Amino acid sequence: LPAWRPSVGTVDLVVVGMGPAGLSAAEEAAGRGLSVVVVDPRPNAVWPNNYGVWVDEFEAMGLADCVDTTWKRAKVQFTEGEEAVCLDRQYGRVDRRRLKKRLLDGCVRSGVLFHAAKARGVSHTDGWRSCLQCDDGSELFGCAVLDGTGHSRALVEFEGEFDPGYQGAYGVMIEVEKGHPFELDTMFFMDWRDDHLEDDPDMLARNASLPTFLYTMPFSETRIFVEETSLVARPAVPFPELKRRLVKRLDKLGVVVKEVIEEEYCLIPMGGVLPRMPQRVLGLGGTGGMVHPATGFMIARTLGAAPLLVDGLERELARARGEAAAALPTGTPREEVLARVDMGEVTARVWEGVWPAWRLQQREFFNTGMDILLRLGIDSTRSFFAAFFKTSTYNWQGFLSYRLTLVELMGFGIEFFAVGDWRMRRFTTVSALPGLVTLIQKLLTSGFSRQVGITEGADNGVRWKRGEGGNFSAEMRNSLADKEKELPRMTADERP
């Protein structure tokens, strides 16, 4: 990879982290002509997690070729003997190596430089640039710094104490004896059955209060990925407990493991406070508060938000530099012009674009959903998701994919209450009422958006599609009228 050298001087953007967030932002920024350096201690490391996505979301971004396996439907099972709920929506596994290579190739073509080191801290010694300090003693200067380090949150500062719920999962890619019970054209999205624990009363009781489910991707008659998942808990369900539950589940299903090909430990912070806005360091993905607080989904949201963030950065840099240049004599050296730019103002406007008021309102609704899930045992969890998937396809898909506006989320909530059984209605009415009241108060308080530095009514969301060259196409980039919050009003064929 092209290496950064100290002689490079100040660049437009320093990106920390080479996960999906960091590389997508770097590729997008460099493709627009910004100078970019990416910092990561292991530039060539393989991304560790298996990412599952709804195929239509990746197709909408032009990334269908980065999905290596698809299942034409997903299904949800609640109890033994009960008919499973089929979700008529294609699900896929992201080809981690292909996606990373595609983003890296785009970065290299556009002139991105790389530095193999770990970021230790960042300082903003003046108004127009920041200094990133690394563990090898190097210092990199950038007009803007983006933290793409995921849940480690290396540089981004958060509002108050960070106290999220946690999604925990223990998964294995395994080679098994022929004859496993999973349909090859169907992804097992959630299996909430607990009959495999009946011979262990203690574990059955623990599962009753902190339920987990099986998530399965069948690849062939002899290869499957299985994962025992705690949707959300505080504190997290320990990995040894998840592993024991998975072993008992596989035994009950008659799955005979011949070889463990890959083992995965996954812990995802969900909900909690957002990053402090505004601040000089930009955030994307986990550091930008983009994990879905009620589901844990993030990768599609992150990849879709990268061009939106870069669009704001490109636009605001051009505006601020243009104003600075206009106030100085013609021929003023570039660095003198840049020194007149207030990067605090630039990054504040970028944060506004990434988190407009309607996105903040949406996240508050999702946080309320997470708070409800934290209180549910196994029976009420089953009732919750039975009601969830009884809502209209438009509503449950939109909820999972960040597509519903606040008004539509309210409509979803009413429908959810109407289709739920008496246990879910009683729980929602009694136990969830305080959270709902708090949510309504926040949404109705005019200061809600202003207290985090967001202009009311701001909405720069846009659906992006990648062009053949690897960067998001100029046509989509310029079509700011195609607002992201208007996506639910498109026809079914047009929706991502």
CSV table of C-alpha atoms in Angstrom, one decimal, residues 127-489:
chain,number,residue,atom,x,y,z
A,127,GLY,CA,-8.3,26.4,14.3
A,128,TRP,CA,-7.6,25.0,10.9
A,129,ARG,CA,-5.9,21.6,11.5
A,130,SER,CA,-5.5,18.7,14.0
A,131,CYS,CA,-2.5,16.6,14.9
A,132,LEU,CA,-2.9,12.8,15.3
A,133,GLN,CA,-0.3,11.2,17.6
A,134,CYS,CA,0.6,7.6,17.0
A,135,ASP,CA,2.3,4.9,19.1
A,136,ASP,CA,5.4,4.9,16.9
A,137,GLY,CA,6.0,8.5,17.7
A,138,SER,CA,4.8,9.9,14.4
A,139,GLU,CA,2.5,12.9,14.1
A,140,LEU,CA,0.1,13.3,11.2
A,141,PHE,CA,-1.6,16.6,10.4
A,142,GLY,CA,-5.0,16.9,8.8
A,143,CYS,CA,-7.6,19.6,8.4
A,144,ALA,CA,-10.1,17.0,9.6
A,145,VAL,CA,-9.8,13.7,11.5
A,146,LEU,CA,-12.3,10.9,11.2
A,147,ASP,CA,-12.6,8.2,13.9
A,148,GLY,CA,-13.5,4.9,12.2
A,149,THR,CA,-12.3,2.6,15.0
A,150,GLY,CA,-15.7,1.1,15.7
A,151,HIS,CA,-16.7,0.3,19.3
A,152,SER,CA,-13.2,1.1,20.7
A,153,ARG,CA,-14.1,4.8,20.2
A,154,ALA,CA,-10.5,5.8,20.1
A,155,LEU,CA,-10.9,9.5,19.5
A,156,VAL,CA,-14.6,10.6,19.5
A,157,GLU,CA,-15.9,12.0,22.7
A,158,PHE,CA,-19.4,11.1,23.9
A,159,GLU,CA,-22.1,13.0,25.8
A,160,GLY,CA,-21.8,11.8,29.4
A,161,GLU,CA,-21.3,8.3,30.6
A,162,PHE,CA,-21.5,5.6,27.8
A,163,ASP,CA,-23.9,3.0,29.2
A,164,PRO,CA,-25.2,1.0,26.3
A,165,GLY,CA,-26.9,-2.4,26.1
A,166,TYR,CA,-24.8,-5.1,24.6
A,167,GLN,CA,-25.5,-7.6,21.9
A,168,GLY,CA,-23.4,-10.6,22.4
A,169,ALA,CA,-22.9,-13.6,20.1
A,170,TYR,CA,-20.7,-16.7,19.9
A,171,GLY,CA,-20.6,-18.2,16.5
A,172,VAL,CA,-18.7,-20.9,14.6
A,173,MET,CA,-18.3,-21.9,11.0
A,174,ILE,CA,-18.4,-25.7,11.1
A,175,GLU,CA,-18.1,-28.7,8.9
A,176,VAL,CA,-20.8,-31.2,9.9
A,177,GLU,CA,-21.9,-34.6,9.0
A,178,LYS,CA,-24.4,-34.7,6.1
A,179,GLY,CA,-28.0,-34.4,7.2
A,180,HIS,CA,-28.2,-31.2,9.2
A,181,PRO,CA,-31.8,-29.9,9.6
A,182,PHE,CA,-31.4,-26.5,7.9
A,183,GLU,CA,-32.9,-25.6,4.5
A,184,LEU,CA,-30.2,-24.5,2.1
A,185,ASP,CA,-32.4,-21.7,0.6
A,186,THR,CA,-33.5,-20.3,3.9
A,187,MET,CA,-31.5,-18.3,6.4
A,188,PHE,CA,-32.6,-19.0,10.0
A,189,PHE,CA,-32.9,-15.4,11.3
A,190,MET,CA,-34.1,-16.2,14.8
A,191,ASP,CA,-34.8,-19.5,16.6
A,192,TRP,CA,-36.2,-18.8,20.1
A,193,ARG,CA,-36.9,-22.4,21.0
A,194,ASP,CA,-35.7,-23.6,24.4
A,195,ASP,CA,-36.6,-27.2,24.5
A,196,HIS,CA,-33.0,-28.1,24.2
A,197,LEU,CA,-32.4,-26.8,27.8
A,198,GLU,CA,-35.1,-28.9,29.5
A,199,ASP,CA,-32.5,-31.3,30.9
A,200,ASP,CA,-30.6,-28.4,32.5
A,201,PRO,CA,-33.1,-26.5,34.8
A,202,ASP,CA,-30.5,-23.9,35.8
A,203,MET,CA,-29.6,-23.0,32.3
A,204,LEU,CA,-33.3,-23.0,31.3
A,205,ALA,CA,-34.0,-20.6,34.1
A,206,ARG,CA,-31.2,-18.3,33.0
A,207,ASN,CA,-32.5,-18.4,29.4
A,208,ALA,CA,-36.0,-17.5,30.7
A,209,SER,CA,-34.7,-14.2,32.1
A,210,LEU,CA,-31.9,-13.5,29.6
A,211,PRO,CA,-33.1,-15.2,26.4
A,212,THR,CA,-30.8,-16.1,23.5
A,213,PHE,CA,-31.6,-17.3,20.0
A,214,LEU,CA,-29.9,-19.3,17.2
A,215,TYR,CA,-28.9,-17.5,14.0
A,216,THR,CA,-27.9,-19.9,11.2
A,217,MET,CA,-26.5,-19.5,7.7
A,218,PRO,CA,-26.5,-22.9,5.8
A,219,PHE,CA,-23.9,-22.9,3.0
A,220,SER,CA,-24.1,-26.6,2.0
A,221,GLU,CA,-25.2,-30.0,3.2
A,222,THR,CA,-22.0,-30.1,5.3
A,223,ARG,CA,-21.1,-26.5,6.1
A,224,ILE,CA,-23.0,-24.1,8.2
A,225,PHE,CA,-22.5,-21.0,10.3
A,226,VAL,CA,-24.3,-21.1,13.6
A,227,GLU,CA,-24.4,-18.4,16.2
A,228,GLU,CA,-26.0,-18.1,19.7
A,229,THR,CA,-27.0,-14.5,20.1
A,230,SER,CA,-28.2,-12.4,23.0
A,231,LEU,CA,-30.1,-9.6,21.2
A,232,VAL,CA,-29.5,-7.1,24.0
A,233,ALA,CA,-28.6,-7.3,27.6
A,234,ARG,CA,-27.0,-5.1,30.3
A,235,PRO,CA,-24.5,-6.4,31.3
A,236,ALA,CA,-23.8,-8.7,28.3
A,237,VAL,CA,-24.4,-12.4,28.5
A,238,PRO,CA,-20.9,-14.0,29.0
A,239,PHE,CA,-19.4,-15.8,26.0
A,240,PRO,CA,-18.9,-19.1,27.9
A,241,GLU,CA,-22.7,-19.1,28.6
A,242,LEU,CA,-23.5,-18.5,25.0
A,243,LYS,CA,-21.1,-21.3,23.9
A,244,ARG,CA,-22.7,-23.7,26.4
A,245,ARG,CA,-26.2,-22.9,25.1
A,246,LEU,CA,-25.0,-23.3,21.5
A,247,VAL,CA,-23.5,-26.7,22.2
A,248,LYS,CA,-26.7,-28.0,23.8
A,249,ARG,CA,-28.8,-26.6,21.0
A,250,LEU,CA,-26.7,-28.3,18.3
A,251,ASP,CA,-26.9,-31.6,20.3
A,252,LYS,CA,-30.7,-31.3,20.4
A,253,LEU,CA,-30.8,-30.7,16.6
A,254,GLY,CA,-28.6,-33.7,15.9
A,255,VAL,CA,-25.8,-31.7,14.3
A,256,VAL,CA,-22.5,-33.6,14.5
A,257,VAL,CA,-19.5,-31.3,14.2
A,258,LYS,CA,-16.6,-32.7,12.3
A,259,GLU,CA,-14.4,-29.5,12.2
A,260,VAL,CA,-14.5,-26.0,13.5
A,261,ILE,CA,-13.3,-23.8,10.6
A,262,GLU,CA,-13.8,-20.4,12.2
A,263,GLU,CA,-14.8,-19.1,15.7
A,264,GLU,CA,-16.3,-15.7,16.2
A,265,TYR,CA,-16.8,-13.7,19.4
A,266,CYS,CA,-19.0,-10.6,18.8
A,267,LEU,CA,-19.9,-7.9,21.3
A,268,ILE,CA,-21.8,-4.9,20.0
A,269,PRO,CA,-22.7,-1.8,22.2
A,270,MET,CA,-26.2,-0.7,21.4
A,271,GLY,CA,-28.0,2.5,22.2
A,272,GLY,CA,-26.5,4.7,24.9
A,273,VAL,CA,-25.5,8.3,24.5
A,274,LEU,CA,-24.5,9.7,21.1
A,275,PRO,CA,-21.2,11.4,20.3
A,276,ARG,CA,-20.9,14.9,21.6
A,277,MET,CA,-22.1,17.2,18.8
A,278,PRO,CA,-20.4,19.2,17.5
A,279,GLN,CA,-16.8,18.3,18.0
A,280,ARG,CA,-13.7,18.5,15.9
A,281,VAL,CA,-13.3,14.8,15.4
A,282,LEU,CA,-15.8,13.2,13.0
A,283,GLY,CA,-17.3,9.8,13.6
A,284,LEU,CA,-18.7,7.1,11.3
A,285,GLY,CA,-20.1,3.6,12.1
A,286,GLY,CA,-19.8,2.6,15.7
A,287,THR,CA,-18.0,5.8,16.7
A,288,GLY,CA,-20.7,7.8,15.0
A,289,GLY,CA,-23.6,6.2,17.0
A,290,MET,CA,-24.8,4.3,13.9
A,291,VAL,CA,-25.5,0.9,15.5
A,292,HIS,CA,-29.3,0.2,15.3
A,293,PRO,CA,-30.2,0.4,19.1
A,294,ALA,CA,-32.9,-2.2,18.7
A,295,THR,CA,-31.3,-4.7,16.3
A,296,GLY,CA,-27.5,-4.2,16.2
A,297,PHE,CA,-27.5,-3.8,12.4
A,298,MET,CA,-24.9,-1.3,11.3
A,299,ILE,CA,-22.9,-2.0,8.1
A,300,ALA,CA,-25.5,-0.9,5.6
A,301,ARG,CA,-26.2,2.3,7.5
A,302,THR,CA,-22.5,3.0,7.8
A,303,LEU,CA,-21.7,2.4,4.1
A,304,GLY,CA,-24.7,4.6,3.2
A,305,ALA,CA,-23.7,7.4,5.5
A,306,ALA,CA,-20.1,7.6,4.3
A,307,PRO,CA,-20.9,9.6,1.2
A,308,LEU,CA,-23.3,11.8,3.1
A,309,LEU,CA,-20.5,12.7,5.6
A,310,VAL,CA,-17.9,13.2,2.9
A,311,ASP,CA,-20.4,15.3,0.9
A,312,GLY,CA,-20.8,17.6,3.9
A,313,LEU,CA,-17.0,17.8,4.4
A,314,GLU,CA,-16.2,18.5,0.8
A,315,ARG,CA,-18.9,21.2,0.6
A,316,GLU,CA,-18.0,22.9,3.8
A,317,LEU,CA,-14.3,22.9,3.1
A,318,ALA,CA,-14.9,24.4,-0.3
A,319,ARG,CA,-17.2,27.1,1.2
A,320,ALA,CA,-14.8,28.0,4.1
A,321,ARG,CA,-11.7,28.0,1.9
A,322,GLY,CA,-13.4,30.0,-0.8
A,323,GLU,CA,-14.4,32.6,1.8
A,324,ALA,CA,-10.9,32.7,3.2
A,325,ALA,CA,-9.3,33.1,-0.2
A,326,ALA,CA,-11.7,35.9,-1.1
A,327,ALA,CA,-10.6,37.9,1.9
A,328,LEU,CA,-6.9,37.6,1.0
A,329,PRO,CA,-4.9,39.0,-1.9
A,330,THR,CA,-4.7,36.9,-5.0
A,331,GLY,CA,-1.7,34.6,-5.0
A,332,THR,CA,-1.7,34.1,-1.2
A,333,PRO,CA,0.1,30.8,-0.4
A,334,ARG,CA,-2.3,27.9,0.1
A,335,GLU,CA,-1.3,27.3,3.8
A,336,GLU,CA,-2.0,30.9,4.7
A,337,VAL,CA,-5.5,30.5,3.1
A,338,LEU,CA,-6.1,27.3,5.0
A,339,ALA,CA,-5.0,28.9,8.3
A,340,ARG,CA,-8.0,31.3,8.0
A,341,VAL,CA,-10.5,28.3,8.0
A,342,ASP,CA,-12.4,27.6,11.2
A,343,MET,CA,-12.5,23.8,11.2
A,344,GLY,CA,-14.7,23.8,14.3
A,345,GLU,CA,-17.4,25.4,12.2
A,346,VAL,CA,-16.8,23.1,9.3
A,347,THR,CA,-17.0,19.9,11.4
A,348,ALA,CA,-20.1,21.2,13.2
A,349,ARG,CA,-21.9,21.5,9.9
A,350,VAL,CA,-20.8,18.0,8.9
A,351,TRP,CA,-22.2,16.6,12.1
A,352,GLU,CA,-25.5,18.4,11.3
A,353,GLY,CA,-25.7,16.7,7.9
A,354,VAL,CA,-25.0,13.2,9.4
A,355,TRP,CA,-27.4,13.7,12.3
A,356,PRO,CA,-30.3,15.9,11.2
A,357,ALA,CA,-33.2,16.3,13.6
A,358,TRP,CA,-35.3,13.5,12.0
A,359,ARG,CA,-32.5,11.1,12.5
A,360,LEU,CA,-32.2,12.0,16.2
A,361,GLN,CA,-35.9,11.5,16.6
A,362,GLN,CA,-35.7,8.1,14.8
A,363,ARG,CA,-32.9,7.0,17.1
A,364,GLU,CA,-34.8,8.0,20.2
A,365,PHE,CA,-37.7,5.8,19.0
A,366,PHE,CA,-35.2,2.9,18.5
A,367,ASN,CA,-33.7,3.5,21.9
A,368,THR,CA,-37.2,3.1,23.4
A,369,GLY,CA,-37.5,-0.2,21.6
A,370,MET,CA,-34.1,-1.3,23.1
A,371,ASP,CA,-35.3,-0.4,26.6
A,372,ILE,CA,-38.3,-2.5,26.1
A,373,LEU,CA,-36.3,-5.5,24.9
A,374,LEU,CA,-34.0,-5.2,27.9
A,375,ARG,CA,-37.0,-6.0,30.2
A,376,LEU,CA,-38.3,-9.0,28.3
A,377,GLY,CA,-38.0,-12.6,29.3
A,378,ILE,CA,-38.3,-15.5,26.9
A,379,ASP,CA,-42.1,-15.6,26.7
A,380,SER,CA,-42.5,-11.9,26.3
A,381,THR,CA,-39.7,-11.8,23.8
A,382,ARG,CA,-41.5,-14.3,21.7
A,383,SER,CA,-44.7,-12.3,21.9
A,384,PHE,CA,-42.8,-9.2,21.0
A,385,PHE,CA,-41.3,-10.6,17.8
A,386,ALA,CA,-44.6,-12.4,16.9
A,387,ALA,CA,-46.2,-9.0,16.9
A,388,PHE,CA,-43.3,-7.3,15.2
A,389,PHE,CA,-43.4,-9.6,12.1
A,390,LYS,CA,-47.2,-9.3,12.0
A,391,THR,CA,-46.9,-5.7,11.1
A,392,SER,CA,-46.9,-4.7,7.5
A,393,THR,CA,-43.9,-5.7,5.4
A,394,TYR,CA,-43.4,-2.0,4.8
A,395,ASN,CA,-43.2,-1.3,8.5
A,396,TRP,CA,-41.0,-4.2,9.8
A,397,GLN,CA,-38.6,-3.8,6.8
A,398,GLY,CA,-38.4,-0.1,7.2
A,399,PHE,CA,-37.8,-0.4,11.0
A,400,LEU,CA,-34.9,-2.8,10.5
A,401,SER,CA,-33.4,-0.7,7.7
A,402,TYR,CA,-33.6,2.8,9.2
A,403,ARG,CA,-36.1,3.9,6.6
A,404,LEU,CA,-39.1,5.0,8.6
A,405,THR,CA,-39.6,8.7,9.5
A,406,LEU,CA,-40.9,9.6,12.9
A,407,VAL,CA,-44.5,9.8,11.8
A,408,GLU,CA,-44.2,6.4,10.2
A,409,LEU,CA,-42.6,5.0,13.3
A,410,MET,CA,-45.5,6.2,15.3
A,411,GLY,CA,-47.8,4.4,12.9
A,412,PHE,CA,-45.7,1.3,13.2
A,413,GLY,CA,-46.0,1.5,17.0
A,414,ILE,CA,-49.8,1.7,16.8
A,415,GLU,CA,-49.9,-1.2,14.4
A,416,PHE,CA,-47.5,-3.2,16.6
A,417,PHE,CA,-49.8,-2.7,19.6
A,418,ALA,CA,-52.9,-3.6,17.6
A,419,VAL,CA,-51.5,-6.9,16.3
A,420,GLY,CA,-49.8,-8.0,19.5
A,421,ASP,CA,-51.3,-10.6,21.9
A,422,TRP,CA,-52.8,-9.6,25.3
A,423,ARG,CA,-49.4,-10.2,27.0
A,424,MET,CA,-47.6,-7.9,24.7
A,425,ARG,CA,-50.3,-5.2,25.0
A,426,ARG,CA,-50.3,-5.5,28.8
A,427,PHE,CA,-46.5,-5.3,29.0
A,428,THR,CA,-46.4,-2.3,26.6
A,429,THR,CA,-49.1,-0.5,28.5
A,430,VAL,CA,-47.7,-1.1,32.0
A,431,SER,CA,-44.0,-1.6,31.8
A,432,ALA,CA,-43.1,0.4,28.7
A,433,LEU,CA,-45.3,3.4,29.4
A,434,PRO,CA,-42.6,5.4,31.4
A,435,GLY,CA,-40.2,5.0,28.5
A,436,LEU,CA,-42.8,6.0,25.9
A,437,VAL,CA,-43.7,9.1,28.0
A,438,THR,CA,-40.0,10.1,28.1
A,439,LEU,CA,-39.7,9.5,24.4
A,440,ILE,CA,-42.7,11.7,23.6
A,441,GLN,CA,-41.4,14.5,25.9
A,442,LYS,CA,-38.1,14.4,24.1
A,443,LEU,CA,-39.6,14.5,20.7
A,444,LEU,CA,-42.0,17.4,21.6
A,445,THR,CA,-39.4,19.5,23.4
A,446,SER,CA,-38.2,22.1,21.0
A,447,GLY,CA,-34.7,22.1,22.6
A,448,PHE,CA,-34.1,18.4,21.8
A,449,SER,CA,-32.4,19.0,18.5
A,450,ARG,CA,-30.7,22.2,19.6
A,451,GLN,CA,-29.1,20.7,22.7
A,452,VAL,CA,-26.9,18.6,20.4
A,453,GLY,CA,-26.1,21.4,18.0
A,454,ILE,CA,-28.5,20.3,15.3
A,455,THR,CA,-30.5,22.8,13.3
A,456,GLU,CA,-34.2,21.9,13.4
A,457,GLY,CA,-35.5,20.7,10.1
A,458,ALA,CA,-32.0,20.0,8.7
A,459,ASP,CA,-32.1,17.0,6.5
A,460,ASN,CA,-29.4,16.2,4.0
A,461,GLY,CA,-30.0,12.5,3.7
A,462,VAL,CA,-29.7,10.9,0.3
A,463,ARG,CA,-29.6,7.4,-1.2
A,464,TRP,CA,-26.3,6.7,-2.9
A,465,LYS,CA,-25.3,4.2,-5.6
A,466,ARG,CA,-21.8,3.3,-6.5
A,467,GLY,CA,-20.6,3.9,-10.0
A,468,GLU,CA,-18.4,1.5,-12.0
A,469,GLY,CA,-15.2,3.2,-10.9
A,470,GLY,CA,-15.8,2.3,-7.3
A,471,ASN,CA,-16.8,5.7,-6.1
A,472,PHE,CA,-20.4,6.8,-5.5
A,473,SER,CA,-21.6,8.2,-8.8
A,474,ALA,CA,-21.7,11.9,-9.4
A,475,GLU,CA,-25.3,11.6,-10.6
A,476,MET,CA,-26.5,10.3,-7.2
A,477,ARG,CA,-24.1,12.6,-5.4
A,478,ASN,CA,-25.7,15.7,-6.9
A,479,SER,CA,-29.3,14.5,-6.5
A,480,LEU,CA,-29.8,15.9,-3.1
A,481,ALA,CA,-33.5,16.2,-3.9
A,482,ASP,CA,-33.7,12.5,-3.5
A,483,LYS,CA,-34.0,12.8,0.3
A,484,GLU,CA,-33.3,9.7,2.4
A,485,LYS,CA,-36.4,10.4,4.6
A,486,GLU,CA,-38.6,10.2,1.5
A,487,LEU,CA,-37.5,6.7,0.6
A,488,PRO,CA,-40.5,5.0,2.3
A,489,ARG,CA,-42.7,6.9,-0.1
